[in-house]
Amino acid sequence: LSQNHHHKKERTTKLVTAMARAILNPDQTKFTIGTIGSSVAAGHDNCHYDSYESQLERTLTPIFAAAKMDLQVQNAGEGGGCGDSHKNQVFCVTQNLSPDVDIIHYSWTYFEKGGAEEQREQLVRWAQLMPRRPMVHHLVARGKANTCEA
């Protein structure tokens, strides 16, 4: 339990550091979070207002506004109808999100079925080729006991 808690604290520290670095940079006036993922990330079967990206933007905008910075949350989620999946979307991250994203949120876990470590690593590597070298935040969207069926 304590090791898991340590990793959660480490991930939170990285998110906070990315946000603080941007807020303290006098040359940066906008913070951009880009999301990629499945229809869950895209907000299908949901009102735009209630999509993850819209909720995230509403929640964090006051924080960035207090620092006189704009917040933009981009949605590059997709339904997979054209054959896209976690196995190939990572290669298009530099085209699907703006090049100046500060954080990338990745949410394909609903469909990965436990075998996407290679794609997650590829996404981190592609992100490091982007101008701001954004941190990749892996969102877990699963039911109870980390299964799609639960």
Short mmCIF file of N, CA, C and O in Angstrom, two decimals, residues 23-81:
data_model
loop_
_atom_site.label_atom_id
_atom_site.label_comp_id
_atom_site.label_asym_id
_atom_site.label_seq_id
_atom_site.Cartn_x
_atom_site.Cartn_y
_atom_site.Cartn_z
N ILE A 23 2.47 28.53 -14.98
CA ILE A 23 1.93 29.72 -14.33
C ILE A 23 3.05 30.71 -13.99
O ILE A 23 2.88 31.92 -14.10
N LEU A 24 4.21 30.21 -13.62
CA LEU A 24 5.32 31.07 -13.22
C LEU A 24 6.14 31.59 -14.41
O LEU A 24 6.99 32.46 -14.22
N ASN A 25 5.88 31.08 -15.60
CA ASN A 25 6.61 31.52 -16.79
C ASN A 25 5.96 32.81 -17.30
O ASN A 25 4.83 32.79 -17.78
N PRO A 26 6.66 33.95 -17.24
CA PRO A 26 6.05 35.22 -17.66
C PRO A 26 5.74 35.28 -19.16
O PRO A 26 4.94 36.10 -19.59
N ASP A 27 6.35 34.41 -19.94
CA ASP A 27 6.12 34.41 -21.38
C ASP A 27 4.97 33.51 -21.80
O ASP A 27 4.58 33.51 -22.97
N GLN A 28 4.42 32.73 -20.89
CA GLN A 28 3.33 31.82 -21.23
C GLN A 28 2.01 32.40 -20.76
O GLN A 28 1.83 32.69 -19.58
N THR A 29 1.08 32.54 -21.69
CA THR A 29 -0.23 33.12 -21.35
C THR A 29 -1.37 32.12 -21.47
O THR A 29 -2.51 32.44 -21.18
N LYS A 30 -1.04 30.90 -21.93
CA LYS A 30 -2.08 29.89 -22.12
C LYS A 30 -1.53 28.54 -21.68
O LYS A 30 -0.38 28.20 -21.95
N PHE A 31 -2.38 27.76 -21.00
CA PHE A 31 -2.04 26.39 -20.61
C PHE A 31 -2.98 25.48 -21.38
O PHE A 31 -4.20 25.66 -21.34
N THR A 32 -2.42 24.49 -22.07
CA THR A 32 -3.23 23.63 -22.93
C THR A 32 -3.12 22.18 -22.48
O THR A 32 -2.03 21.65 -22.33
N ILE A 33 -4.28 21.57 -22.27
CA ILE A 33 -4.37 20.15 -21.98
C ILE A 33 -5.01 19.49 -23.20
O ILE A 33 -6.09 19.88 -23.62
N GLY A 34 -4.33 18.52 -23.76
CA GLY A 34 -4.87 17.80 -24.92
C GLY A 34 -5.27 16.40 -24.51
O GLY A 34 -4.53 15.74 -23.78
N THR A 35 -6.42 15.95 -24.94
CA THR A 35 -6.86 14.59 -24.61
C THR A 35 -6.98 13.75 -25.87
O THR A 35 -7.45 14.23 -26.90
N ILE A 36 -6.51 12.53 -25.79
CA ILE A 36 -6.73 11.56 -26.85
C ILE A 36 -7.34 10.33 -26.20
O ILE A 36 -7.22 10.11 -25.00
N GLY A 37 -8.02 9.55 -27.00
CA GLY A 37 -8.62 8.34 -26.44
C GLY A 37 -9.81 7.88 -27.24
O GLY A 37 -10.04 8.30 -28.37
N SER A 38 -10.57 7.03 -26.63
CA SER A 38 -11.73 6.39 -27.25
C SER A 38 -12.94 7.31 -27.23
O SER A 38 -12.85 8.49 -26.90
N SER A 39 -14.09 6.73 -27.54
CA SER A 39 -15.34 7.48 -27.49
C SER A 39 -15.65 7.96 -26.08
O SER A 39 -16.37 8.93 -25.89
N VAL A 40 -15.08 7.29 -25.06
CA VAL A 40 -15.24 7.74 -23.69
C VAL A 40 -14.59 9.12 -23.54
O VAL A 40 -15.18 10.04 -22.98
N ALA A 41 -13.38 9.26 -24.08
CA ALA A 41 -12.71 10.56 -24.05
C ALA A 41 -13.43 11.56 -24.95
O ALA A 41 -13.53 12.74 -24.62
N ALA A 42 -13.92 11.10 -26.08
CA ALA A 42 -14.58 11.99 -27.04
C ALA A 42 -15.89 12.55 -26.49
O ALA A 42 -16.37 13.59 -26.93
N GLY A 43 -16.48 11.86 -25.53
CA GLY A 43 -17.74 12.31 -24.95
C GLY A 43 -18.95 11.80 -25.69
O GLY A 43 -20.05 12.33 -25.53
N HIS A 44 -18.79 10.75 -26.49
CA HIS A 44 -19.94 10.17 -27.18
C HIS A 44 -20.94 9.65 -26.14
O HIS A 44 -20.57 9.26 -25.05
N ASP A 45 -22.19 9.63 -26.49
CA ASP A 45 -23.26 9.22 -25.58
C ASP A 45 -23.35 10.14 -24.36
O ASP A 45 -23.75 9.72 -23.28
N ASN A 46 -22.96 11.39 -24.54
CA ASN A 46 -23.01 12.34 -23.45
C ASN A 46 -23.25 13.73 -24.05
O ASN A 46 -22.95 13.96 -25.22
N CYS A 47 -23.75 14.64 -23.27
CA CYS A 47 -23.87 16.03 -23.71
C CYS A 47 -22.47 16.65 -23.71
O CYS A 47 -21.66 16.33 -22.84
N HIS A 48 -22.21 17.54 -24.65
CA HIS A 48 -20.90 18.20 -24.70
C HIS A 48 -20.57 18.84 -23.35
O HIS A 48 -19.44 18.75 -22.87
N TYR A 49 -21.54 19.46 -22.75
CA TYR A 49 -21.35 20.13 -21.47
C TYR A 49 -20.84 19.18 -20.39
O TYR A 49 -20.06 19.56 -19.52
N ASP A 50 -21.27 17.92 -20.44
CA ASP A 50 -20.90 16.94 -19.43
C ASP A 50 -19.70 16.08 -19.81
O ASP A 50 -19.31 15.20 -19.04
N SER A 51 -19.11 16.32 -20.96
CA SER A 51 -17.94 15.53 -21.35
C SER A 51 -16.78 15.80 -20.39
O SER A 51 -16.73 16.83 -19.71
N TYR A 52 -15.86 14.88 -20.34
CA TYR A 52 -14.71 15.01 -19.44
C TYR A 52 -13.97 16.32 -19.68
O TYR A 52 -13.63 17.04 -18.74
N GLU A 53 -13.72 16.65 -20.95
CA GLU A 53 -12.96 17.84 -21.27
C GLU A 53 -13.67 19.11 -20.82
O GLU A 53 -13.04 20.03 -20.27
N SER A 54 -14.98 19.17 -21.03
CA SER A 54 -15.74 20.35 -20.61
C SER A 54 -15.74 20.49 -19.09
O SER A 54 -15.59 21.60 -18.56
N GLN A 55 -15.90 19.38 -18.39
CA GLN A 55 -15.86 19.44 -16.92
C GLN A 55 -14.48 19.85 -16.42
O GLN A 55 -14.37 20.66 -15.48
N LEU A 56 -13.44 19.32 -17.04
CA LEU A 56 -12.08 19.67 -16.65
C LEU A 56 -11.82 21.16 -16.86
O LEU A 56 -11.26 21.83 -15.99
N GLU A 57 -12.26 21.67 -17.99
CA GLU A 57 -12.06 23.08 -18.30
C GLU A 57 -12.82 23.98 -17.30
O GLU A 57 -12.27 24.96 -16.79
N ARG A 58 -14.06 23.62 -16.99
CA ARG A 58 -14.83 24.40 -16.02
C ARG A 58 -14.20 24.36 -14.63
O ARG A 58 -14.20 25.35 -13.91
N THR A 59 -13.65 23.22 -14.25
CA THR A 59 -13.07 23.06 -12.92
C THR A 59 -11.76 23.84 -12.78
O THR A 59 -11.52 24.49 -11.76
N LEU A 60 -10.91 23.78 -13.80
CA LEU A 60 -9.58 24.39 -13.69
C LEU A 60 -9.49 25.83 -14.16
O LEU A 60 -8.53 26.53 -13.80
N THR A 61 -10.45 26.31 -14.94
CA THR A 61 -10.38 27.68 -15.45
C THR A 61 -10.20 28.72 -14.35
O THR A 61 -9.36 29.62 -14.49
N PRO A 62 -10.93 28.67 -13.24
CA PRO A 62 -10.73 29.68 -12.19
C PRO A 62 -9.30 29.72 -11.64
O PRO A 62 -8.79 30.79 -11.30
N ILE A 63 -8.66 28.58 -11.55
CA ILE A 63 -7.29 28.52 -11.04
C ILE A 63 -6.36 29.27 -11.99
O ILE A 63 -5.55 30.10 -11.57
N PHE A 64 -6.48 28.98 -13.28
CA PHE A 64 -5.61 29.64 -14.26
C PHE A 64 -5.99 31.10 -14.43
O PHE A 64 -5.12 31.95 -14.63
N ALA A 65 -7.26 31.43 -14.33
CA ALA A 65 -7.70 32.82 -14.44
C ALA A 65 -7.10 33.66 -13.30
O ALA A 65 -6.72 34.82 -13.51
N ALA A 66 -7.01 33.08 -12.12
CA ALA A 66 -6.41 33.79 -10.99
C ALA A 66 -4.95 34.13 -11.26
O ALA A 66 -4.42 35.11 -10.73
N ALA A 67 -4.30 33.33 -12.10
CA ALA A 67 -2.91 33.58 -12.48
C ALA A 67 -2.83 34.36 -13.79
O ALA A 67 -1.76 34.47 -14.39
N LYS A 68 -3.97 34.89 -14.24
CA LYS A 68 -4.06 35.65 -15.49
C LYS A 68 -3.56 34.85 -16.69
O LYS A 68 -2.81 35.32 -17.53
N MET A 69 -4.01 33.60 -16.73
CA MET A 69 -3.63 32.70 -17.80
C MET A 69 -4.89 32.03 -18.35
O MET A 69 -5.79 31.69 -17.60
N ASP A 70 -4.93 31.85 -19.65
CA ASP A 70 -6.04 31.15 -20.28
C ASP A 70 -5.81 29.64 -20.20
O ASP A 70 -4.67 29.18 -20.25
N LEU A 71 -6.89 28.89 -20.10
CA LEU A 71 -6.83 27.43 -20.12
C LEU A 71 -7.59 26.95 -21.33
O LEU A 71 -8.70 27.40 -21.61
N GLN A 72 -7.00 26.03 -22.06
CA GLN A 72 -7.67 25.41 -23.20
C GLN A 72 -7.56 23.89 -23.04
O GLN A 72 -6.47 23.37 -22.78
N VAL A 73 -8.69 23.22 -23.16
CA VAL A 73 -8.70 21.76 -23.12
C VAL A 73 -9.15 21.27 -24.49
O VAL A 73 -10.25 21.57 -24.94
N GLN A 74 -8.27 20.54 -25.17
CA GLN A 74 -8.55 20.03 -26.51
C GLN A 74 -9.05 18.60 -26.43
O GLN A 74 -8.57 17.81 -25.62
N ASN A 75 -9.99 18.26 -27.31
CA ASN A 75 -10.57 16.92 -27.33
C ASN A 75 -10.25 16.26 -28.67
O ASN A 75 -10.79 16.64 -29.70
N ALA A 76 -9.37 15.26 -28.64
CA ALA A 76 -9.06 14.49 -29.84
C ALA A 76 -9.49 13.04 -29.66
O ALA A 76 -8.91 12.13 -30.24
N GLY A 77 -10.52 12.83 -28.84
CA GLY A 77 -11.07 11.49 -28.68
C GLY A 77 -11.75 11.05 -29.95
O GLY A 77 -12.17 11.87 -30.76
N GLU A 78 -11.84 9.74 -30.16
CA GLU A 78 -12.45 9.23 -31.39
C GLU A 78 -13.26 7.98 -31.11
O GLU A 78 -13.02 7.28 -30.13
N GLY A 79 -14.19 7.72 -31.97
CA GLY A 79 -15.08 6.59 -31.77
C GLY A 79 -14.56 5.26 -32.24
O GLY A 79 -15.11 4.22 -31.92
N GLY A 80 -13.51 5.25 -33.01
CA GLY A 80 -12.95 3.99 -33.50
C GLY A 80 -13.68 3.40 -34.69
O GLY A 80 -13.38 2.30 -35.13
N GLY A 81 -14.64 4.12 -35.24
CA GLY A 81 -15.41 3.62 -36.37
C GLY A 81 -14.60 3.41 -37.63
O GLY A 81 -14.96 2.65 -38.51
#
